[in-house]
Coordinates of C-alpha atoms in Angstrom, one line a residue:
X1 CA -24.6 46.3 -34.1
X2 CA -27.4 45.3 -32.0
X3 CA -25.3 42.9 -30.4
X4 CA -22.6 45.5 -29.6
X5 CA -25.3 48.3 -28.1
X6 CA -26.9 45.0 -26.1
X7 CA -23.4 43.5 -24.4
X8 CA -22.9 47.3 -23.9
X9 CA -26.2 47.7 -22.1
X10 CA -25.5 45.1 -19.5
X11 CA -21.9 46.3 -18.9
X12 CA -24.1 49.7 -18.1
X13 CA -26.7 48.2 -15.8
X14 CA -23.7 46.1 -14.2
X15 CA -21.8 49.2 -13.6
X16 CA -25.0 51.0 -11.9
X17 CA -25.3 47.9 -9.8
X18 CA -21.5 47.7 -8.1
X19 CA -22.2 51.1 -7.9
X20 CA -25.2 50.8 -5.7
X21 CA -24.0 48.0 -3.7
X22 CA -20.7 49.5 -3.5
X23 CA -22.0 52.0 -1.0
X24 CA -22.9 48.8 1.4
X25 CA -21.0 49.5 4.6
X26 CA -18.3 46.0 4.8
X27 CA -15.4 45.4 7.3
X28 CA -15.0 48.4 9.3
X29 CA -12.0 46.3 10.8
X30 CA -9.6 49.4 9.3
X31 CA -6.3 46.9 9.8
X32 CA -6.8 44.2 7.1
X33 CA -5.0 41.2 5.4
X34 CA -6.8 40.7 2.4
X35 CA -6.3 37.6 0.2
X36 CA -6.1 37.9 -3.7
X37 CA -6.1 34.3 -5.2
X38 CA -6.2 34.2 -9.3
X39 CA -7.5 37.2 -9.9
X40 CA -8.0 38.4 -13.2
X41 CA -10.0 41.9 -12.3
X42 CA -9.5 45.1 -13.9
X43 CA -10.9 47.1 -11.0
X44 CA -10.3 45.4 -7.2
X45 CA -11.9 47.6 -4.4
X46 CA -9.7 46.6 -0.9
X47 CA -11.2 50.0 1.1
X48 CA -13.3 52.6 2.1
X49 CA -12.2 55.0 4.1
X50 CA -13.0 58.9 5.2
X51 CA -9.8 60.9 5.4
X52 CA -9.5 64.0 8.1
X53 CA -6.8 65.9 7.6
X54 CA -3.1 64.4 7.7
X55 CA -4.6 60.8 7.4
X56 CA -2.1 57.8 6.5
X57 CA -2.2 54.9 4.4
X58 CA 0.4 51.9 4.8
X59 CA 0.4 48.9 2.4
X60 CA 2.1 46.0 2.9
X61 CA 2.8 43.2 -0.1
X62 CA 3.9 39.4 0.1
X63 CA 3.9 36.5 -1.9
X64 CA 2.9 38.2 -5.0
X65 CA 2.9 36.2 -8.2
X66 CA 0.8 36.0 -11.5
X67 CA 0.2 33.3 -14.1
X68 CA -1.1 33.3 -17.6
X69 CA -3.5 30.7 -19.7
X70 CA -1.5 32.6 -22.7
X71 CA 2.2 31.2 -23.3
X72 CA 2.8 34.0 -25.6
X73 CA 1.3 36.7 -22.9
X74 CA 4.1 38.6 -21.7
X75 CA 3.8 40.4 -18.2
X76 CA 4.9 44.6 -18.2
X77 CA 5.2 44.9 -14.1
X78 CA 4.4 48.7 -14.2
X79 CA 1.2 47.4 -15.8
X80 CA -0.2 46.5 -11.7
X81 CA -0.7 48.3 -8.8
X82 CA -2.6 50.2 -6.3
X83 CA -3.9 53.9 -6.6
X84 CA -6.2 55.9 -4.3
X85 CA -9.7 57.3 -6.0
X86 CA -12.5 60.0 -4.8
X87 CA -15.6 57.8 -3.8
X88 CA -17.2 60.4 -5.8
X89 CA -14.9 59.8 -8.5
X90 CA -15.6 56.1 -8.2
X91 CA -18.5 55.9 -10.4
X92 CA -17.0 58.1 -13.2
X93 CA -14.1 55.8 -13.3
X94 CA -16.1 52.6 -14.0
X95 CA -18.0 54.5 -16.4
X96 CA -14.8 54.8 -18.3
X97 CA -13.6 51.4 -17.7
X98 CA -16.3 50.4 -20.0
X99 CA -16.2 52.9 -22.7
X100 CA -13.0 53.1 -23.3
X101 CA -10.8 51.1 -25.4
X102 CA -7.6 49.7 -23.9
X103 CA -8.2 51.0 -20.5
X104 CA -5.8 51.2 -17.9
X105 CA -7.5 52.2 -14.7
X106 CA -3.6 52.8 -13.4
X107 CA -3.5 56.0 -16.4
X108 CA -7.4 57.2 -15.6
X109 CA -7.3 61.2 -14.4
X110 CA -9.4 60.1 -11.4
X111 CA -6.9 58.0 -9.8
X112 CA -4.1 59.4 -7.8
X113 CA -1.3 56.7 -7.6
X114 CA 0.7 55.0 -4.7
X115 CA 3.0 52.5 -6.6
X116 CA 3.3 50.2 -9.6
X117 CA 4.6 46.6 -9.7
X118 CA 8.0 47.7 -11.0
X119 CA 8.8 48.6 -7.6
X120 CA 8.5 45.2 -6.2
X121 CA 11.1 43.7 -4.4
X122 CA 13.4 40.4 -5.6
X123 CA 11.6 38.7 -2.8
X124 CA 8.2 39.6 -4.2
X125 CA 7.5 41.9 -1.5
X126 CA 6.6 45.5 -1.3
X127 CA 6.3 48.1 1.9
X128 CA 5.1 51.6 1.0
X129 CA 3.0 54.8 3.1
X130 CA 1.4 57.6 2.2
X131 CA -0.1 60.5 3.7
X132 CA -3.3 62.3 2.2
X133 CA -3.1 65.5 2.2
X134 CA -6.5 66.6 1.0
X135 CA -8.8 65.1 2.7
X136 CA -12.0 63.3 1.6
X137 CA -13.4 59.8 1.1
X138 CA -11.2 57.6 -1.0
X139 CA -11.4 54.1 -2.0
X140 CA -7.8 52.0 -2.2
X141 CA -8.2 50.2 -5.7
X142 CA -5.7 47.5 -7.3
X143 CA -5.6 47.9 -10.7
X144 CA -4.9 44.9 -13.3
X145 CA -4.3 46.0 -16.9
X146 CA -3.3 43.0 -18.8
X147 CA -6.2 40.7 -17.7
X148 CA -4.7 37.9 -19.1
X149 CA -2.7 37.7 -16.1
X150 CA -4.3 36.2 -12.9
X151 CA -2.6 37.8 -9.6
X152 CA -2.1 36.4 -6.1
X153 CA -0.6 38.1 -3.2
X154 CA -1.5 38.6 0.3
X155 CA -2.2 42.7 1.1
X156 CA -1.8 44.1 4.6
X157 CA -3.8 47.2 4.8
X158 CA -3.6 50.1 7.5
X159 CA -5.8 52.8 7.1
X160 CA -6.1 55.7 9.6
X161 CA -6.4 59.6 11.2
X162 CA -4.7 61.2 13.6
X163 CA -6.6 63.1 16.2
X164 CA -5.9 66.1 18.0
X165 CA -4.1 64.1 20.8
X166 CA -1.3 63.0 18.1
X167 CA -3.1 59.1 18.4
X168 CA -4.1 57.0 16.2
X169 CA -8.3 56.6 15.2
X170 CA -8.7 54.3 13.0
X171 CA -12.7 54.7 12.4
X172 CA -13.2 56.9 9.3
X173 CA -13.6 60.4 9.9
X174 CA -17.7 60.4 9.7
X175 CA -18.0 57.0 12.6
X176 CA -15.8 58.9 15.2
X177 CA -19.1 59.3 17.1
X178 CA -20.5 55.9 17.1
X179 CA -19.1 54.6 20.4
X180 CA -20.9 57.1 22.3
X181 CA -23.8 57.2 19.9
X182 CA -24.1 53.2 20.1
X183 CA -23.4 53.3 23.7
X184 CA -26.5 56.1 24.2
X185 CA -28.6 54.0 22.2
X186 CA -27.8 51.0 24.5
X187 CA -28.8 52.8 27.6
X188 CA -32.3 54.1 26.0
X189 CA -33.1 50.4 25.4
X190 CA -31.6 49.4 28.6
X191 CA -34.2 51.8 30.1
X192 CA -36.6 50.9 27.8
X193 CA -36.3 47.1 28.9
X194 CA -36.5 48.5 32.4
X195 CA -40.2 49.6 32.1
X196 CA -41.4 46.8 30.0
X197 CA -40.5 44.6 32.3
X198 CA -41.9 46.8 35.2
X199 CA -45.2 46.8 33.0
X200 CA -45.1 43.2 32.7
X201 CA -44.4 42.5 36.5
X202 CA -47.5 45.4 37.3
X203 CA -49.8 43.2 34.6
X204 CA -48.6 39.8 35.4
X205 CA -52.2 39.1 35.1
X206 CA -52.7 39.8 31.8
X207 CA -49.5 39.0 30.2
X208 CA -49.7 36.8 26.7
X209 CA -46.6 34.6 25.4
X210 CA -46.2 37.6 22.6
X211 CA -45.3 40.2 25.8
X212 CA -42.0 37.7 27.4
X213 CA -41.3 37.1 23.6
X214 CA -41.2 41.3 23.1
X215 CA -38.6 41.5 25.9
X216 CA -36.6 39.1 24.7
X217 CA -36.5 41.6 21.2
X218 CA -35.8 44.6 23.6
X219 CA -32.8 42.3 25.5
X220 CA -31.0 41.9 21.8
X221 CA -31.3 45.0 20.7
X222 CA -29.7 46.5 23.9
X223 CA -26.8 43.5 23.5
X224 CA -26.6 44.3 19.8
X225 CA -25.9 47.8 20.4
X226 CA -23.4 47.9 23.5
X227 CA -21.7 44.9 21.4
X228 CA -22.1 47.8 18.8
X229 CA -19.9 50.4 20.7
X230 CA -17.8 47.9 21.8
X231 CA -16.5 47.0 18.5
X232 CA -16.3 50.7 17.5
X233 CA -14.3 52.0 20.2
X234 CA -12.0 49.1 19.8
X235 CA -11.4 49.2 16.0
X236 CA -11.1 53.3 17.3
X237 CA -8.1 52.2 19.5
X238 CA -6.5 49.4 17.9
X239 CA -7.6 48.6 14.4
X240 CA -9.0 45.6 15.3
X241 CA -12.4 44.5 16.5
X242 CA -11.1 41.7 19.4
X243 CA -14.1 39.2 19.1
X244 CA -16.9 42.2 19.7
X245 CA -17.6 41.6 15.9
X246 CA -18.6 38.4 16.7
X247 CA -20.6 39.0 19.6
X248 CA -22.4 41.9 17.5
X249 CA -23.5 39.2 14.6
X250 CA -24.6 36.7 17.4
X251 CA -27.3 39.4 18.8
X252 CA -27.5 41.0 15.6
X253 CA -28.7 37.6 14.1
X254 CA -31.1 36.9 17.4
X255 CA -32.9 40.7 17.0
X256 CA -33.6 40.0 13.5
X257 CA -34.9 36.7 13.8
X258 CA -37.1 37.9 16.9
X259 CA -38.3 41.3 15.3
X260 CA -39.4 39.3 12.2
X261 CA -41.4 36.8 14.5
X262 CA -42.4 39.0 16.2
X263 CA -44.1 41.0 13.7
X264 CA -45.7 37.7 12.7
X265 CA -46.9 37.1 15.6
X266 CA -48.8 40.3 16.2
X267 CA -50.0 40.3 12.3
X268 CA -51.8 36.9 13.4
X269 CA -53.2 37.9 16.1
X270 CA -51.3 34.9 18.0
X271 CA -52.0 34.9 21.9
X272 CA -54.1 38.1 22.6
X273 CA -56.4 37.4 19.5
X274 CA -56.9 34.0 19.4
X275 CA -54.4 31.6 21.6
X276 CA -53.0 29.6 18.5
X277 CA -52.0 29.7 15.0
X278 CA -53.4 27.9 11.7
X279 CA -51.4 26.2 9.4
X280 CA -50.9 29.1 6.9
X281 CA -49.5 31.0 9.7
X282 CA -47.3 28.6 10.8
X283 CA -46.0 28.0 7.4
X284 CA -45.4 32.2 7.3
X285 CA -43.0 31.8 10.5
X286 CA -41.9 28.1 9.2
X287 CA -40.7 30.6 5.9
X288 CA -39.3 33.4 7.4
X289 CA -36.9 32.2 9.7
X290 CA -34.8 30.5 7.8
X291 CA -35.0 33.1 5.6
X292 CA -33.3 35.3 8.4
X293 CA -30.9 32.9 9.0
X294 CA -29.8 33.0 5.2
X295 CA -30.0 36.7 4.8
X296 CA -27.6 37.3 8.1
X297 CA -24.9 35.1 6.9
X298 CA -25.3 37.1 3.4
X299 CA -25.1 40.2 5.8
X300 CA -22.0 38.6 7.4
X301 CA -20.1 37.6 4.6
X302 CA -20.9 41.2 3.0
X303 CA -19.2 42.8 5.7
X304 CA -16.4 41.2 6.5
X305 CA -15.7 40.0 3.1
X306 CA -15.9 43.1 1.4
X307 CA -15.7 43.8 -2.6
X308 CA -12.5 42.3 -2.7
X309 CA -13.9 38.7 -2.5
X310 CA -14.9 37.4 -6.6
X311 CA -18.4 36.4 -5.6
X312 CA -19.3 39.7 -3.1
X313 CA -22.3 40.8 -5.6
X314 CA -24.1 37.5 -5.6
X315 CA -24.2 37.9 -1.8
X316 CA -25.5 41.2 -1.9
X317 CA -28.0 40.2 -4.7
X318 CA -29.0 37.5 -2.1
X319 CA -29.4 39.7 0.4
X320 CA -31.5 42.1 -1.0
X321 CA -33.4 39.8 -3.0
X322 CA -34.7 37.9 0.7
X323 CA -34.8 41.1 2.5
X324 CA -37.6 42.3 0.2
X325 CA -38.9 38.9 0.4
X326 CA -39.3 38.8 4.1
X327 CA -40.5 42.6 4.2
X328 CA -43.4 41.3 2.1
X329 CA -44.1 38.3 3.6
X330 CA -44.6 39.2 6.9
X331 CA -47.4 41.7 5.7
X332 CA -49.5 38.8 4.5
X333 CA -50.4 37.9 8.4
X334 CA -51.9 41.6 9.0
X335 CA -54.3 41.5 5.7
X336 CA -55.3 38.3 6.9
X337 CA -56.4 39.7 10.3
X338 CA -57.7 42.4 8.4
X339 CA -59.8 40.5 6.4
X340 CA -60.8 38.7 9.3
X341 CA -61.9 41.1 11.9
X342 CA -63.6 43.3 9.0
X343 CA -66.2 40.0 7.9
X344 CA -66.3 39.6 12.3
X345 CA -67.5 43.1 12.4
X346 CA -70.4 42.9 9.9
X347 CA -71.4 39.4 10.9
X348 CA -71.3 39.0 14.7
X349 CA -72.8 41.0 17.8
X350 CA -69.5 42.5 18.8
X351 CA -69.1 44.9 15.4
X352 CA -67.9 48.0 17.7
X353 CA -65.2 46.0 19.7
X354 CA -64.2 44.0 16.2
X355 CA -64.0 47.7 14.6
X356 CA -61.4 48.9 17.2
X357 CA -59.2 46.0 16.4
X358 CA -59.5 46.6 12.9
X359 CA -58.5 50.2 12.8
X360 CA -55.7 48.9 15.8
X361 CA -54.3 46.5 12.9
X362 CA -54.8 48.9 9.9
X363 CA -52.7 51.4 11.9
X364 CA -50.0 48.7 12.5
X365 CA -50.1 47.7 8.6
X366 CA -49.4 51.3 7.6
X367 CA -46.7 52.1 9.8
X368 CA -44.6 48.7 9.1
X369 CA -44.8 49.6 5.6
X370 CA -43.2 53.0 7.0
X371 CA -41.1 51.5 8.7
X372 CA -39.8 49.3 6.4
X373 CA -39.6 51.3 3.4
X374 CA -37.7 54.3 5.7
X375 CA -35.1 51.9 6.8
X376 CA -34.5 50.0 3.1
X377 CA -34.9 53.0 0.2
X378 CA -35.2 56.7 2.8
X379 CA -31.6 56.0 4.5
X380 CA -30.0 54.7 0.9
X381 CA -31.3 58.7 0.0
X382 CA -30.3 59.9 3.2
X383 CA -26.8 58.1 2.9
X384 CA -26.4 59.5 -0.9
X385 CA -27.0 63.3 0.4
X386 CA -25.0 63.3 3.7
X387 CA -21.3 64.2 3.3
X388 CA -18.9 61.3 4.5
X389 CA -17.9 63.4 7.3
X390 CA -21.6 63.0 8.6
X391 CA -21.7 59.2 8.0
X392 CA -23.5 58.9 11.4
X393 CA -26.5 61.2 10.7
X394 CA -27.7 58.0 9.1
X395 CA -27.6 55.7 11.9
X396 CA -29.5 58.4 14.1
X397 CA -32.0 58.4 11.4
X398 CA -32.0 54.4 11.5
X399 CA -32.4 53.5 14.7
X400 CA -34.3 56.4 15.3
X401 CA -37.2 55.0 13.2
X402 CA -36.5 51.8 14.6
X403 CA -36.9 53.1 18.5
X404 CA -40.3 54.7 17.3
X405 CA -41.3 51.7 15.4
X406 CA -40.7 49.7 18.7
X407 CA -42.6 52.4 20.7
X408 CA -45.6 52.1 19.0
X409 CA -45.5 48.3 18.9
X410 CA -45.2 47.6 22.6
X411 CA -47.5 51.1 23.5
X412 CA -50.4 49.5 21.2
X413 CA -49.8 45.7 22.5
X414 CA -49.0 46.6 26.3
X415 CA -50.1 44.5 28.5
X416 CA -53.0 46.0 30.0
X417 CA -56.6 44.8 31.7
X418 CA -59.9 45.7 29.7
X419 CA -58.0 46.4 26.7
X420 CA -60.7 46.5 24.4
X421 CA -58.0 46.1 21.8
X422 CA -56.3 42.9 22.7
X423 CA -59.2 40.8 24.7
X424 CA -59.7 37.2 24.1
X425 CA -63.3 36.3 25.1
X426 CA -64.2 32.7 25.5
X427 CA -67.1 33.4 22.8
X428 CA -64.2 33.9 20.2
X429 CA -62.7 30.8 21.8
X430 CA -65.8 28.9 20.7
X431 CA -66.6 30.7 17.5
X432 CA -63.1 29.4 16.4
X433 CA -63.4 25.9 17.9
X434 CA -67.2 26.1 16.5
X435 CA -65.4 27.1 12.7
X436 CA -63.0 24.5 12.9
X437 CA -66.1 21.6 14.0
X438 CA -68.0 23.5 11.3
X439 CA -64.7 22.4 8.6
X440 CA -64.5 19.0 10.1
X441 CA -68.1 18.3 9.6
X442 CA -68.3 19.4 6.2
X443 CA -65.4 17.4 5.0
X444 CA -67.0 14.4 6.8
X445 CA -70.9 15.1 4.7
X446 CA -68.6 15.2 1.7
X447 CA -67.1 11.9 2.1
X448 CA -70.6 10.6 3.2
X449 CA -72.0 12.3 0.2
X450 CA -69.0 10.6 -1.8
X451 CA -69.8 7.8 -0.6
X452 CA -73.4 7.1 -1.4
X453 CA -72.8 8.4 -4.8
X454 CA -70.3 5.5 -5.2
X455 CA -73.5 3.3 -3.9
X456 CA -75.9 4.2 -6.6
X457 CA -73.5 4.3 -9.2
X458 CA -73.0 0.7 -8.4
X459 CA -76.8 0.0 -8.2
X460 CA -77.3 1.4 -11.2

């Protein structure tokens, strides 16, 4: 019995989990050709998709076959097929896929069904459309109730609205806005780029490696996002994404791995603190970025994969297992300046100046915490509240925390002369130079000290 109510347990805790990760945005591409290779699934998610009114769906079968392990299994074609769900439905149905005996998701109440495999042509091939004429957000589920059988078949998807001009839009009903709000976005960075570089140019004197390295961020964010609008109003058009998806991973990738570093970066103090970096710190960066690399692929894959691909939660438990590694990791750097500048302001001359920096980095501690927790666990709530016809509230409230994150990062770091905040005097220079002669000497009295203790032990 304890066995039973255990097995039963995980199904549960599974469930919860496709659930959650379920509401990951993938492929917004909304013509696909999806490949099903040996599938054995109950439950096979191919879309996602926000219905307006008089919204159509056209599926498209080929090459479908099935095989059995079982010689004795015997295949019942009306057993297979695909049916349209509620995505608030969509939970309730797994729910009942594991406590029920003998499901069929085909028969569930929450399904509303398009066709069965008994309707399959001699060639193995299947055309069908449908128009949906209540709207709402509905997943496109294959459903597989003898899973003895393993399935294969290639599945050409479209999915779309009509507007008000009779056309085709093939973004769901709540991402209609993104091209212009993407595009907006990209002109307030563009902008934004604009007077950092004026502010560079105007401080030339007193610019640090961390300031060219900061514009660089701003550069592939504003690529990211016109890339961004680009591939919306495309997929808007067409269906189809025409290479802008690639060009968004590309800068996407790039303005991750910079943010990261350069959150480092300032964390360490590197270049308008002190003009190098230990070994700890360069281990840190050594740690993250290929940590970034790994968790964008994991992003990539996600995407355009979808759930439809067997192994689609092991990327997403990769993804969020190094996302919450890298959001903790690059905190270490600010404690350590922290730590620093707090024992600099009780044991050197400069305690006022060394207390400004402090309460500079303590500020910029407890607003990337913020900042990260907003953007990882407050838009997952916002997303869960917000009807699917208001999908894009939550990218306003994402890169709206983002563009006041970035404001405060390059307002506190500007460069600027007299800054008591980010001056590097040549006495710090020396009192680091002085700590690192200070470590060298010390390990050299210890050998000495080794050394003659080696001596005597001999003598003796």
């Amino acid at each position: 019995m304890e066995d039973v109510n255990y097995v039963s347990g995980l199904k549960f805790l599974q469930a919860l989990f496709i659930i959650f990760i379920s509401s990951f945005k993938f492929s917004s591409c909304e013509i696909k050709n999806t490949h099903i290779i040996d599938d054995s699934r109950q439950i096979i998610l191919i879309e996602r998709f926000g219905f307006a009114p008089d919204g159509h769906v056209t599926i498209s079968l080929d090459h479908v076959y099935w095989r059995s392990d079982e010689p004795a299994a015997k295949l019942y074609p009306s057993s297979m097929g695909f049916c349209l769900v509620r995505d608030v439905s969509f939970p309730r149905l797994l729910n009942e896929s594991i406590y029920t005996e003998n499901f069929c998701v085909l028969s569930s109440k929450y399904v509303n069904l398009v066709f069965r495999f008994d309707k399959l042509g001699p060639d193995s091939s299947y055309n069908t459309s449908t128009t949906i004429n209540e709207p709402d957000e509905y997943n496109l589920i294959f459903g597989n109730c003898q899973k003895e059988f393993l399935v294969t078949m290639n599945v050409h998807t479209e999915i779309y609205n009509v507007n008000d001009n009779g056309e085709k839009d093939f973004l769901p009903a709540g991402q209609t806005l993104l091209p212009k709000l993407y595009f907006l976005l990209f002109i307030v960075y563009f902008v934004f780029s604009g007077i950092w570089g004026f502010i560079c140019v105007k401080q030339r004197k007193n610019i640090h490696k961390i300031h060219l390295i900061m514009a660089m961020l701003l550069v592939f964010k504003a690529l990211k996002l016109i890339c961004a609008a680009e591939d919306k109003m495309y997929i808007r058009n067409t269906g189809k994404a025409h290479g802008w998806d690639v060009a968004f991973y590309i800068f996407g990738f790039l303005k991750g791995v910079t943010l990261f570093t350069v959150i480092v970066l300032i964390g360490t103090g590197w270049s308008f603190l002190k003009p190098f970096l230990h070994d700890r710190e360069k281990k840190v960066l050594m740690f993250v970025i290929p940590l970034q690399v790994i968790e964008n692929i994991a992003a990539i894959v996600i995407s355009e994969g979808g759930p439809v691909e067997k192994h689609w939660l092991v990327w997403n438990e990769l993804f969020l297992l190094i996302d919450v590694m890298c959001c903790c990791i690059v905190l270490v750097p600010i404690l350590w300046s922290i730590k620093s500048l707090r024992l600099a302001s009780k044991n050197d001359g400069k305690a006022a100046e060394n207390l400004k920096k402090l309460t500079l980095f303590r500020h910029f501690y407890v607003v990337l915490i913020v900042f990260l927790y907003f953007t990882r666990f407050g838009i997952a709530m916002i997303e869960s509240v917000v009807t699917y016809m208001h999908e894009w509230v939550t990218i306003v409230a994402a890169e709206g925390a983002s563009l006041m994150f970035y404001m405060f990062i390059f307002y506190n770091f500007k460069p600027i002369g007299k800054n008591p905040y980010l001056a590097i005097h040549k006495d710090d220079d020396d009192e680091e130079g002085e700590e690192e002669d200070e470590d060298e000497d010390e390990d050299e009295d210890e050998d000495e000290d080794d050394d003659d203790e080696e001596e005597e032990e001999e003598i003796a």
